[in-house]
GROMACS .gro file of C-alpha atoms in nm:
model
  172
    1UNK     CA    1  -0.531  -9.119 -21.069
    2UNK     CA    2  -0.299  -9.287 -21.179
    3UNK     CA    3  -0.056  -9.008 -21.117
    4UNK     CA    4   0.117  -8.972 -20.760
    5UNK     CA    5   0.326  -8.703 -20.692
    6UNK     CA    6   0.454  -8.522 -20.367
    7UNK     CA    7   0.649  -8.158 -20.328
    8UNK     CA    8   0.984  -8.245 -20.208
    9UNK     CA    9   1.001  -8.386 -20.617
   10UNK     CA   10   1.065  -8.021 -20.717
   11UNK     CA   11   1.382  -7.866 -20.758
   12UNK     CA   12   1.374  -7.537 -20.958
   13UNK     CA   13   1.728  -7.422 -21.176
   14UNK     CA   14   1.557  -7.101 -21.277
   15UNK     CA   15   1.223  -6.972 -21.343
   16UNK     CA   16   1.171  -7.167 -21.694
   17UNK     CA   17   1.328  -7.545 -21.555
   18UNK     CA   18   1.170  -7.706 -21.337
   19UNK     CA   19   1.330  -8.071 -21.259
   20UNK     CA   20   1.096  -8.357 -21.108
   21UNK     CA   21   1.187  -8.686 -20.933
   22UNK     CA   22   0.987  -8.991 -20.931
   23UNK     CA   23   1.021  -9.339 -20.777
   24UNK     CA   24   0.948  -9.408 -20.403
   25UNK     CA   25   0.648  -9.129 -20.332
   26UNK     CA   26   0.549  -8.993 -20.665
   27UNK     CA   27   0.550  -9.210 -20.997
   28UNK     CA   28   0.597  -9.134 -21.357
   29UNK     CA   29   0.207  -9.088 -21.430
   30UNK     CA   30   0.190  -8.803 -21.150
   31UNK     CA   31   0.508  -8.642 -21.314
   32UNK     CA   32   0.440  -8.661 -21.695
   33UNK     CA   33   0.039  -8.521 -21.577
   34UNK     CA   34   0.211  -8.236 -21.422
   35UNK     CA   35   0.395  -8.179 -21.694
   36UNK     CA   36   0.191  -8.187 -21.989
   37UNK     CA   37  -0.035  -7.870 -21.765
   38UNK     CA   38   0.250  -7.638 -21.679
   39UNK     CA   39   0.386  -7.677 -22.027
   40UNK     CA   40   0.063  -7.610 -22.194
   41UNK     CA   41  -0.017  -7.358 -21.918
   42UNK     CA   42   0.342  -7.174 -22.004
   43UNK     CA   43   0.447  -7.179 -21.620
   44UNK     CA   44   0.786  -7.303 -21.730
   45UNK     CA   45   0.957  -7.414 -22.059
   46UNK     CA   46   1.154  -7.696 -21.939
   47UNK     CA   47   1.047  -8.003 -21.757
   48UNK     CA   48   1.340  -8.271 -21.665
   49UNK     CA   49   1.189  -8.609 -21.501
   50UNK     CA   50   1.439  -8.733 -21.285
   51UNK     CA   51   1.365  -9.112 -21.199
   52UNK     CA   52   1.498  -9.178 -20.880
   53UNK     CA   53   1.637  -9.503 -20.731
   54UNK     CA   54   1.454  -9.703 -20.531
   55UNK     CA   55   1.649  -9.600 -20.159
   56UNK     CA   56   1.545  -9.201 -20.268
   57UNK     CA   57   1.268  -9.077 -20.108
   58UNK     CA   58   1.194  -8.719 -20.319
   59UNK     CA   59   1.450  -8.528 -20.562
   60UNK     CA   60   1.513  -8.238 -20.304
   61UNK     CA   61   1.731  -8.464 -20.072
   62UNK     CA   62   1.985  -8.535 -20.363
   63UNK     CA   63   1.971  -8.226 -20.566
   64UNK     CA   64   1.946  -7.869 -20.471
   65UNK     CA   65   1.973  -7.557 -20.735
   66UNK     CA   66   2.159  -7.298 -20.492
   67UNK     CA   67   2.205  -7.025 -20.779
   68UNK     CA   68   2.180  -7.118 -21.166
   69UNK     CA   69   2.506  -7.165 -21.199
   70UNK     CA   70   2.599  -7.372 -20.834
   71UNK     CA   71   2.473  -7.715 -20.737
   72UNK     CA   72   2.443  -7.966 -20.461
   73UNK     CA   73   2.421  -8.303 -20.528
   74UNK     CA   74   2.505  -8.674 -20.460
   75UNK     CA   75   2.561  -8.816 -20.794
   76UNK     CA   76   2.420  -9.168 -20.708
   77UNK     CA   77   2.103  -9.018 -20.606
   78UNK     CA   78   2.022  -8.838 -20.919
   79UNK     CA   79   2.259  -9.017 -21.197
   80UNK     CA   80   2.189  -9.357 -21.168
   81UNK     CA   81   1.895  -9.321 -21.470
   82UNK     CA   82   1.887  -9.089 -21.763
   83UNK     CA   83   1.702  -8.788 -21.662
   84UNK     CA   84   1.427  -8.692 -21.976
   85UNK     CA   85   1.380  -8.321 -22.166
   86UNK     CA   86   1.037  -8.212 -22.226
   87UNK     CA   87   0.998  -7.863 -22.351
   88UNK     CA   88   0.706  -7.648 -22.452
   89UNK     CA   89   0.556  -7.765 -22.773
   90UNK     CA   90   0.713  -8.110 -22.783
   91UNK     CA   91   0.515  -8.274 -22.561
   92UNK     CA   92   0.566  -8.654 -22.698
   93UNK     CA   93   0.950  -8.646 -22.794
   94UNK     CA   94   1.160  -8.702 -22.495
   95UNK     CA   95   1.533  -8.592 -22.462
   96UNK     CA   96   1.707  -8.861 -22.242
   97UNK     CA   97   2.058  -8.737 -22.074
   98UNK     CA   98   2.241  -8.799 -21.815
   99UNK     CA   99   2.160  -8.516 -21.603
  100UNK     CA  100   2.474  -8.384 -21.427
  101UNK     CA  101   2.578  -8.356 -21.806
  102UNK     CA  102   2.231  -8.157 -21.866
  103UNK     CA  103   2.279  -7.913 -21.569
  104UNK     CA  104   2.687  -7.854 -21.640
  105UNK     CA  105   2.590  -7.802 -21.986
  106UNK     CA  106   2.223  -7.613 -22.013
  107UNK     CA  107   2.324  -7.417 -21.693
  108UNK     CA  108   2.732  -7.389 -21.679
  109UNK     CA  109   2.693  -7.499 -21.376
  110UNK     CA  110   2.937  -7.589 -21.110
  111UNK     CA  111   2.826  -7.921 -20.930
  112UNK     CA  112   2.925  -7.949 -20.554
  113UNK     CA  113   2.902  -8.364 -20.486
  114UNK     CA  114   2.820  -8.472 -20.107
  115UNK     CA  115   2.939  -8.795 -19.976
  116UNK     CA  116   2.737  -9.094 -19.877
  117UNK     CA  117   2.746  -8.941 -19.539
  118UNK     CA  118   2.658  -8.592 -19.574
  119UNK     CA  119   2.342  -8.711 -19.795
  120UNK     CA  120   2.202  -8.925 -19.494
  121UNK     CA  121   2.317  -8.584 -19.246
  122UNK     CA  122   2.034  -8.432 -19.527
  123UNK     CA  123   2.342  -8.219 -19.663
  124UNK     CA  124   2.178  -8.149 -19.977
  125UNK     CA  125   1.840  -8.056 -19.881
  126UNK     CA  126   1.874  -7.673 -19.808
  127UNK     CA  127   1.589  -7.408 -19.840
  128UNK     CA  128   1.734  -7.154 -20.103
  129UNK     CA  129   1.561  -6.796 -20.002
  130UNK     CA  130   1.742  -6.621 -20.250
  131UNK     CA  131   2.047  -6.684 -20.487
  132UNK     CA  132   2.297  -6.778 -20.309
  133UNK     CA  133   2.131  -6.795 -19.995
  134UNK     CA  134   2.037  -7.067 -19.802
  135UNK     CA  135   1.976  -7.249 -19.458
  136UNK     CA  136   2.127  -7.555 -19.403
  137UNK     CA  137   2.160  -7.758 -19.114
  138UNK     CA  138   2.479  -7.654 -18.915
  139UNK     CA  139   2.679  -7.979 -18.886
  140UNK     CA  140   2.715  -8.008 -19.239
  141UNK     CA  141   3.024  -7.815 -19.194
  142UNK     CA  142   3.214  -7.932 -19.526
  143UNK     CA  143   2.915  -7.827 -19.705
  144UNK     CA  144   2.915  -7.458 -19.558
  145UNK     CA  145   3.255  -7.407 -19.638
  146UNK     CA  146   3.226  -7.524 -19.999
  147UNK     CA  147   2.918  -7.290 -20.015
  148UNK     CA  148   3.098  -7.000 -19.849
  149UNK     CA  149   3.395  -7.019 -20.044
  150UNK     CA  150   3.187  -6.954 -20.355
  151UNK     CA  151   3.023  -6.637 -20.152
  152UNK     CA  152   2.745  -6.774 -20.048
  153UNK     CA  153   2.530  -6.673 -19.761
  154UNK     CA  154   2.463  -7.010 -19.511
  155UNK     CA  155   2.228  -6.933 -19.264
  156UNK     CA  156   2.349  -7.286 -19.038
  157UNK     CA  157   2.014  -7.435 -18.844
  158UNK     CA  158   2.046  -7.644 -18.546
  159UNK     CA  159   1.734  -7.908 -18.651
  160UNK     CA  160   1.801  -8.185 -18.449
  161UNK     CA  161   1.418  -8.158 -18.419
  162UNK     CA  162   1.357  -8.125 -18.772
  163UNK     CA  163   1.592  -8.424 -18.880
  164UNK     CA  164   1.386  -8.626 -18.575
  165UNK     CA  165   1.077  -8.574 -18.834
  166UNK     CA  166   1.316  -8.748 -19.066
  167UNK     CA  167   1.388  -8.457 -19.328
  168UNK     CA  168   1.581  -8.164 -19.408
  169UNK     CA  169   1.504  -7.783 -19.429
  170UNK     CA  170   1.343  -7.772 -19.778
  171UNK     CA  171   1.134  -8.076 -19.613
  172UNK     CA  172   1.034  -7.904 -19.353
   0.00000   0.00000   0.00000
């Protein structure tokens, strides 16, 4: 206590950024407590709190790292606040940014939006197995292509029981 803080809040870009969302499920105590220990523990170098808006359940749904340089996201999900920068050693001095800017820039990243729609069809919220690999569930058919076209690997899930659970594949 006070910190609150659930899984689907993680979203890794590589192994030395990890990003963390906070609003609905997990709060700002649970991320900034996880932060200062895996920066002073060296697990990464690079923590980016992501507060969410209030509709948002966990980061996962509206961001998802497919390779370091490719990104799904719905912008209103994960743009609405400034993201903050903590890196190792700098514990108190906070970076703020807006963080499609962060990822385009830090990562030269290219960032694939999903509509309104596809969020709520859990479009973004794929299980990455390896770069450029990832399940997904199979009517998010715009998604695939964009993902395909940028030779990717989409291994297209049925999930109508997993969505009844109300999540996605990197939920579940």
């Amino acid at each position: 206590p006070p910190g609150l803080l659930e899984g689907g809040e993680f979203v890794f870009a590589d192994d030395q950024t990890v990003l963390i969302g906070y609003g609905t499920r997990s709060n700002e105590a649970g991320v900034l407590q996880c932060a200062r220990t895996i920066l002073k523990e060296k697990i990464v170098k690079t923590v980016v709190m992501v507060p969410l808006p209030s509709w948002r359940v966990h980061l996962d749904g509206g961001l998802m790292f497919i390779d370091k340089d490719l990104v799904l996201y719905h912008p209103a999900s994960v743009t609405t606040y400034p993201a903050r920068i903590i890196k190792q050693n700098n514990e108190n001095e906070f970076l703020y940014v807006t963080l499609d800017e962060f990822i385009k820039e830090t990562f030269d990243a290219e960032m694939i939006p999903v509509s309104d729609n596809e969020l709520y069809l859990f479009g973004v919220n794929t299980v990455c197995i390896n770069r450029r690999k990832c399940i997904i569930y199979e009517w998010n058919e715009r998604i695939i292509n964009e993902l395909t076209e940028r030779s990717c690997e989409v291994f297209p899930i049925r999930g109508s029981e997993l969505a009844r659970g109300g999540g996605g594949p990197h939920c579940m």
